[in-house]
XYZ file of C-alpha atoms in Angstrom:
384
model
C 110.518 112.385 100.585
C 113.186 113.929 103.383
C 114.756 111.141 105.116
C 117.686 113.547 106.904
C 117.425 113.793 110.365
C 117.643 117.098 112.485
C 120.993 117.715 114.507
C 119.711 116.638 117.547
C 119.222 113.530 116.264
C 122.143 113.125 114.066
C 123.772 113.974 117.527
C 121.797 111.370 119.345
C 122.552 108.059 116.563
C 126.182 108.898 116.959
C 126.389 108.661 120.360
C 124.250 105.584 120.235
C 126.429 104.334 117.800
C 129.272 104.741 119.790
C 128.140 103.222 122.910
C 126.971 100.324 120.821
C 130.605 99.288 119.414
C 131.975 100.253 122.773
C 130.011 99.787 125.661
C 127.608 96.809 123.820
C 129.164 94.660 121.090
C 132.293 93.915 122.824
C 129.836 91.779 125.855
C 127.184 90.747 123.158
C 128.455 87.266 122.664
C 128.794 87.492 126.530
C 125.211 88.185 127.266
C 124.001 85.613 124.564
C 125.733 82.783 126.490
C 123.968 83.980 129.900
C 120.577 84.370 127.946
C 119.947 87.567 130.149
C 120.696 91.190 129.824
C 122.453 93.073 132.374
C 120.325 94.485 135.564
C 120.358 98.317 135.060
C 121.020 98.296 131.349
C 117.477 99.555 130.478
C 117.588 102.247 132.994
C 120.882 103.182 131.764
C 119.299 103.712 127.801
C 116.353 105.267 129.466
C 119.004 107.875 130.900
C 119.506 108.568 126.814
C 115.998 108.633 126.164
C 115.836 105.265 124.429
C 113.197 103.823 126.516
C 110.523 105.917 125.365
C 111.633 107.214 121.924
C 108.637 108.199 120.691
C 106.555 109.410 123.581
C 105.913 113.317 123.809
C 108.110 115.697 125.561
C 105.465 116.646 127.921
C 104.934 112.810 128.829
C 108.760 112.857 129.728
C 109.682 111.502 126.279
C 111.785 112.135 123.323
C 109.484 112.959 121.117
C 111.438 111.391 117.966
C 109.807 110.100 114.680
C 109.873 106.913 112.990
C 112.317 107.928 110.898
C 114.570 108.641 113.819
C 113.579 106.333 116.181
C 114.150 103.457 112.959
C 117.920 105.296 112.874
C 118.711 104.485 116.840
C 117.003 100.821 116.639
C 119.274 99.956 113.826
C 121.823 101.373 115.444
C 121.589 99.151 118.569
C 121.012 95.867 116.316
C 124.326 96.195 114.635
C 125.712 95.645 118.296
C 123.246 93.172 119.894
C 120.008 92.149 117.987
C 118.481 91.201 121.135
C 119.493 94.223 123.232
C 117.805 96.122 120.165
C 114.770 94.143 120.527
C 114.082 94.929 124.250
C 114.566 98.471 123.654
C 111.916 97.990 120.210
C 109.303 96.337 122.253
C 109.114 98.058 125.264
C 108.808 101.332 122.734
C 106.488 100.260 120.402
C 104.239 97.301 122.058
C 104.663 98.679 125.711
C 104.698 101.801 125.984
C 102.470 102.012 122.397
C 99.766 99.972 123.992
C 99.922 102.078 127.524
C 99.767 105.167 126.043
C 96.833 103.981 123.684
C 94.467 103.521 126.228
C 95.733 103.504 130.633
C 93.448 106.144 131.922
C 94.894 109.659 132.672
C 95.228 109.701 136.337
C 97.317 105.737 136.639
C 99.319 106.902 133.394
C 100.539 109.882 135.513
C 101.567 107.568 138.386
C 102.749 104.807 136.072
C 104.337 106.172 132.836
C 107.635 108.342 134.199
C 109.527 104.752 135.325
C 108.017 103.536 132.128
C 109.672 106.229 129.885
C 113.130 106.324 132.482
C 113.058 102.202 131.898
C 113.287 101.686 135.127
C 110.034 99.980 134.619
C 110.163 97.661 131.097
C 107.005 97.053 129.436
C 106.194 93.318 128.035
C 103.666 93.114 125.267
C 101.954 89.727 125.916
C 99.409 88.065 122.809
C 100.826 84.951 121.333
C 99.661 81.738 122.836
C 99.860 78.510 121.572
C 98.166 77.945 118.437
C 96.922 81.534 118.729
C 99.008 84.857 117.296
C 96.995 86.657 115.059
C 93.484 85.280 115.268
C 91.172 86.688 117.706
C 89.216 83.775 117.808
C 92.052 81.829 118.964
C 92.366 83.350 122.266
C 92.059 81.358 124.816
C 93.651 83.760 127.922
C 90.401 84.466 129.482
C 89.158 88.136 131.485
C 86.327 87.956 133.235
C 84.872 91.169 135.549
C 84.358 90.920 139.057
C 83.402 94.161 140.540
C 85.985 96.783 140.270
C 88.848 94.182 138.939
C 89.241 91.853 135.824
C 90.115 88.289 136.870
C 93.129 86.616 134.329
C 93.386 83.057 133.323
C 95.411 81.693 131.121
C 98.709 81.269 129.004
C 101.122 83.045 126.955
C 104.045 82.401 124.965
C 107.011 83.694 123.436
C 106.725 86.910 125.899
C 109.966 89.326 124.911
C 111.261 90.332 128.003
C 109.129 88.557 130.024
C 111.020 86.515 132.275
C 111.779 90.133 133.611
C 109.122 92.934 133.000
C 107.934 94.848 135.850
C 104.519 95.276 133.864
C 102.752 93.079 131.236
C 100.461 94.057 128.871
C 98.401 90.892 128.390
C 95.571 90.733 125.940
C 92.582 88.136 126.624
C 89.029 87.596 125.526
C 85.923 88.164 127.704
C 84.470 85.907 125.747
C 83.442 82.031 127.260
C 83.799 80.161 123.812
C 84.995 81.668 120.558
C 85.515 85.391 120.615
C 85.644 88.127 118.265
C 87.745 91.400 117.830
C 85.006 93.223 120.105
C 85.758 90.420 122.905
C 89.070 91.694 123.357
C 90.638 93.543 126.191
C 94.100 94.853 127.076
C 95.153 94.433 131.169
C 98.169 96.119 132.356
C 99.208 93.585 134.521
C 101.891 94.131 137.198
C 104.854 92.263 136.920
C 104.811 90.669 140.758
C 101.136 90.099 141.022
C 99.702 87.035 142.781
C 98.908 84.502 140.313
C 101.407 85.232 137.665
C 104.131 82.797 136.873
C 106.889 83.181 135.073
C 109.080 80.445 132.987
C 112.610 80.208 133.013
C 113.924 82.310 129.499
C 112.861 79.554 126.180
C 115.718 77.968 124.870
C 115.765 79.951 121.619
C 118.066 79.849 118.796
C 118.610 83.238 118.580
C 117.866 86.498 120.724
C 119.104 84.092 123.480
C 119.994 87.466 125.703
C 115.781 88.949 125.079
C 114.099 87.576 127.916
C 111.835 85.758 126.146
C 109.470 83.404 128.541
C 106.025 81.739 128.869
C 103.831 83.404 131.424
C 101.079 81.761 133.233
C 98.016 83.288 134.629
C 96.076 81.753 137.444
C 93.150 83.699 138.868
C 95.383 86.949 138.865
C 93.199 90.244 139.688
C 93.553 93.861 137.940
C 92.278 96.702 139.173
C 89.488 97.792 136.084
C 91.442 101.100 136.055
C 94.186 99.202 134.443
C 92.375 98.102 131.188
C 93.925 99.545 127.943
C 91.391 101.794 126.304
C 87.367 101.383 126.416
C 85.715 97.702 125.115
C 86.078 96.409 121.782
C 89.429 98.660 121.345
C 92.219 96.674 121.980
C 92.511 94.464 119.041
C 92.316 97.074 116.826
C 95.373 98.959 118.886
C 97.231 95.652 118.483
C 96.970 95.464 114.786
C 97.867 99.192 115.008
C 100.886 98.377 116.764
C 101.699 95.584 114.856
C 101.820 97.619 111.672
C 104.661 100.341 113.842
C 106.282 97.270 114.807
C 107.153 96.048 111.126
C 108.790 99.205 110.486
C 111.148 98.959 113.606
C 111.285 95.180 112.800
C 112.724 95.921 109.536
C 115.034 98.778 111.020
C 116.539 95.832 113.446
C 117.067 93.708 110.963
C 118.773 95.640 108.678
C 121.138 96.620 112.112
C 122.337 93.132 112.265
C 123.237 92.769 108.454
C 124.931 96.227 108.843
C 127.041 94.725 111.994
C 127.805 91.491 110.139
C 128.807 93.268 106.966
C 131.286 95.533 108.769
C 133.135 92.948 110.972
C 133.193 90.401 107.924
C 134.719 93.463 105.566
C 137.631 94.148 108.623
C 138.159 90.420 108.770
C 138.435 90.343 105.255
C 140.749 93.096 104.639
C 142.915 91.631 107.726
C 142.914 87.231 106.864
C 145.393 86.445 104.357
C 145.536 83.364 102.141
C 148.394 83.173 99.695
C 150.364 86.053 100.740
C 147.329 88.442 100.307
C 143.858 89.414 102.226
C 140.948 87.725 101.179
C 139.378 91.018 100.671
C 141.502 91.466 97.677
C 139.553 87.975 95.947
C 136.687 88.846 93.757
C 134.824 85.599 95.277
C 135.342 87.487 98.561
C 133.990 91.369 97.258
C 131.319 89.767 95.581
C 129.702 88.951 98.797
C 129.958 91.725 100.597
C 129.093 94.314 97.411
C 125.803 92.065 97.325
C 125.629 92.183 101.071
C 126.175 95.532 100.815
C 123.550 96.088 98.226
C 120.603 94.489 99.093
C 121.083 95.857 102.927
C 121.315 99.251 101.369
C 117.455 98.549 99.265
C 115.763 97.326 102.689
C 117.106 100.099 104.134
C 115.608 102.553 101.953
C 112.262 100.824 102.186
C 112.253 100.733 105.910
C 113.276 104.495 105.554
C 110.555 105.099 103.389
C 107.810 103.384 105.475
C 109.306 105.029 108.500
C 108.123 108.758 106.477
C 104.959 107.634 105.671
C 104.323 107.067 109.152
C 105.561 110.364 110.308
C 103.614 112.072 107.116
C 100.170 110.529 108.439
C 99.942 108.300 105.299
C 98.436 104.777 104.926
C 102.159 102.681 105.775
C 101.032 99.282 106.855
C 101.737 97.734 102.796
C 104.710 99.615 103.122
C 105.932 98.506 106.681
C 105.421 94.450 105.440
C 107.572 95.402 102.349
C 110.396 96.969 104.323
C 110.014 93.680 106.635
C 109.949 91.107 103.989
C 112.885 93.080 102.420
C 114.891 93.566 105.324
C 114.571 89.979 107.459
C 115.106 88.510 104.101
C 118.652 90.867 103.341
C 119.965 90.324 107.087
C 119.576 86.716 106.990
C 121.020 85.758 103.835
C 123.648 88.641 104.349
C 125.033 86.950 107.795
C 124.740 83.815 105.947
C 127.234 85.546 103.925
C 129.171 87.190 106.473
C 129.798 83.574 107.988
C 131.251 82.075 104.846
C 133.243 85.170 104.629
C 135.198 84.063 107.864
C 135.445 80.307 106.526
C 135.434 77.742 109.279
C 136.438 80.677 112.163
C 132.403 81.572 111.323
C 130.911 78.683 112.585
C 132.578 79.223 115.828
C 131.016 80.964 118.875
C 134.578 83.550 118.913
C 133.149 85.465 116.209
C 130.354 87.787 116.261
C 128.562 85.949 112.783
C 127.615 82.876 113.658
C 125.404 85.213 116.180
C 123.908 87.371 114.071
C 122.655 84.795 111.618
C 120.892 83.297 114.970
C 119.194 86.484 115.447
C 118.575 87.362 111.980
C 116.985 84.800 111.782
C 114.580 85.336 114.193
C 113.324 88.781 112.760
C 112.152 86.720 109.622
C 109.655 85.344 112.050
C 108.503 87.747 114.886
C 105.752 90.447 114.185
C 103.762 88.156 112.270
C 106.177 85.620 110.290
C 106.756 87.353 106.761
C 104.211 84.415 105.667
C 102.194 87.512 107.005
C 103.081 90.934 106.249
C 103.755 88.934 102.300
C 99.915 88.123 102.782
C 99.158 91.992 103.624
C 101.450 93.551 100.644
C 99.258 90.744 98.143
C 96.112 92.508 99.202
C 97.297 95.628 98.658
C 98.892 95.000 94.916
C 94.973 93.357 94.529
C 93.540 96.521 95.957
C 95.318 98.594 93.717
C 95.133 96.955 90.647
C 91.620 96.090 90.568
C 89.198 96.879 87.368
């Protein structure tokens, strides 16, 4: 198993790296408090070839793998989770879905803002009561000549409250509907009959964009559905499988970040003539911080290669979440006792990063979920 990555992208991670802890982390806490990213950041990653990671180089992409994509995403998460987050879901959900399934001749006109992210790509399935269970689906698509007609609901849309298109999944179904009732509309983002929330109130990923978005009789051309009928549902669970990996990959960012500005607080707050850093109560935490950070990181890693080797990954994409979530959370935990009663405070990076850990432990499917899929799979194996 090779996890290295080629020059180019060694190349590319460090200068992600460095605009993270220069150009990012120091208005992080900034953008949290506003709940809203700056206008033009996207375009400006895009300009780096962040907004479309994994797309070939003849679709105007970067044509990285999961292992290397994984890299840059964790990269970004030890500066801002939710900046990180964007920049994961417009890759994997938005741009995965679109290039799934939009017919040739609108993914020419559509895709090159896409991939420049001048255009950001929502991915839009939960609903309430409804995230993983066809059946559930109450958004409704019904044909009408040469358009679909949308109504319905969604919730918890990342990046919503600003996407110029929406990728909104609903059943053609008129009572309960199946897999095969499923279709994918690539809505666009100013399109009679679509209304937007003002950003949820969340605790964490407070600067992601995440809103509820309404659909009232709102018409897309047929040319806009994601891949032929009975697909889509399968694509999401597809994508939902990629998305675990870079899940995992973000979460692990955010432990890294919190582990490296607790160990220069530590080595810089003194109590009783010394630095804390030099207590063994003090190392403790951040060698097991340290540690288990390290483990999710080499399952993430290791999921990430599967995927690139065209190997069955899903078991091992809801390890490296369950793993990873699970490190990050309890490691900012960690990194907030480290600071003592400065960590509870809004002046100091940790108290964020616990809010946003927190979140990965239940986005992409909560890790009730992907704990669910890995089960299966230690049945599958073990059976007889």
């Amino acid at each position: 198993m090779d996890l290295s990555l080629t020059e180019e992208d060694e190349l590319l991670r460090d200068t992600v790296r460095e605009l993270g802890q220069q150009r990012v982390r120091p208005h992080a806490i900034e953008w949290d408090e506003a709940r809203a990213l700056p206008e033009g950041l996207m375009a400006e990653l895009g300009e780096m070839g962040l907004t479309a990671m994994e797309l070939p180089e003849d679709e105007g992409g970067t044509a990285l793998s999961a292992v290397a994509a994984a890299a840059l995403v964790g990269e970004l998460a030890a500066a801002d989770g939710a900046l990180a987050l964007r920049v994961l879901r417009h890759n994997t959900f938005g741009l995965g879905h679109v290039m799934l399934g939009l017919a040739d001749d609108v993914r020419e006109a559509e895709l090159p803002a896409m991939a420049e992210g001048r255009v950001e790509v929502a991915w839009a399935l939960s609903e309430q009561g409804s995230t993983t269970d066809p059946g559930s689906i109450q958004t409704r698509a019904v044909r009408d000549g040469d358009h679909w007609v949308l109504d319905g609901h969604k919730q918890h849309v990342v990046g919503g409250a600003t996407a110029g298109r929406i990728v909104v999944l609903a059943t053609t179904a008129k009572g309960d509907s199946t897999a095969d009732d499923i279709v994918a509309l690539l809505v666009d983002g100013d399109a009679d009959g679509l209304t937007r929330g003002e950003p949820v109130r969340t605790m964490g990923m407070r600067a992601a964009g995440t809103a509820h978005l309404r659909f009232e009789q709102v018409r897309v051309p047929a040319s806009r559905m994601l891949g032929e009928p009975g697909q889509a549902w399968g694509h999401a669970m597809e994508l939902l499988d990629r998305a675990r990996i870079g899940m995992a990959a973000l979460a692990c960012g955010i432990g890294r970040g919190a582990l490296q500005v607790s160990t220069a607080y530590a080595k810089e707050r003194e109590q009783f003539g010394k630095p804390i850093a030099s207590f063994q109560a003090i190392q403790w935490k951040l060698a097991d911080m340290a540690t288990t950070l390290e483990a999710a990181w080499l399952l993430t890693m290791r999921a990430a290669w599967l995927c690139d080797s065209g190997q069955e990954f899903a078991a091992a994409a809801s390890r490296a979440k369950i793993a990873a979530t699970t490190a990050a959370t309890r490691g900012c935990s960690e990194a907030l006792q480290v600071h003592g009663g400065y960590g509870y405070t809004r002046e100091f990076p940790v108290e964020k990063a616990l809010r946003d850990a927190r979140w990965c432990e239940s986005s992409g499917g909560t890790n009730e979920v992907p704990r669910t899929l890995v089960s299966q799979a230690i049945a599958a194996r073990y059976t007889g």
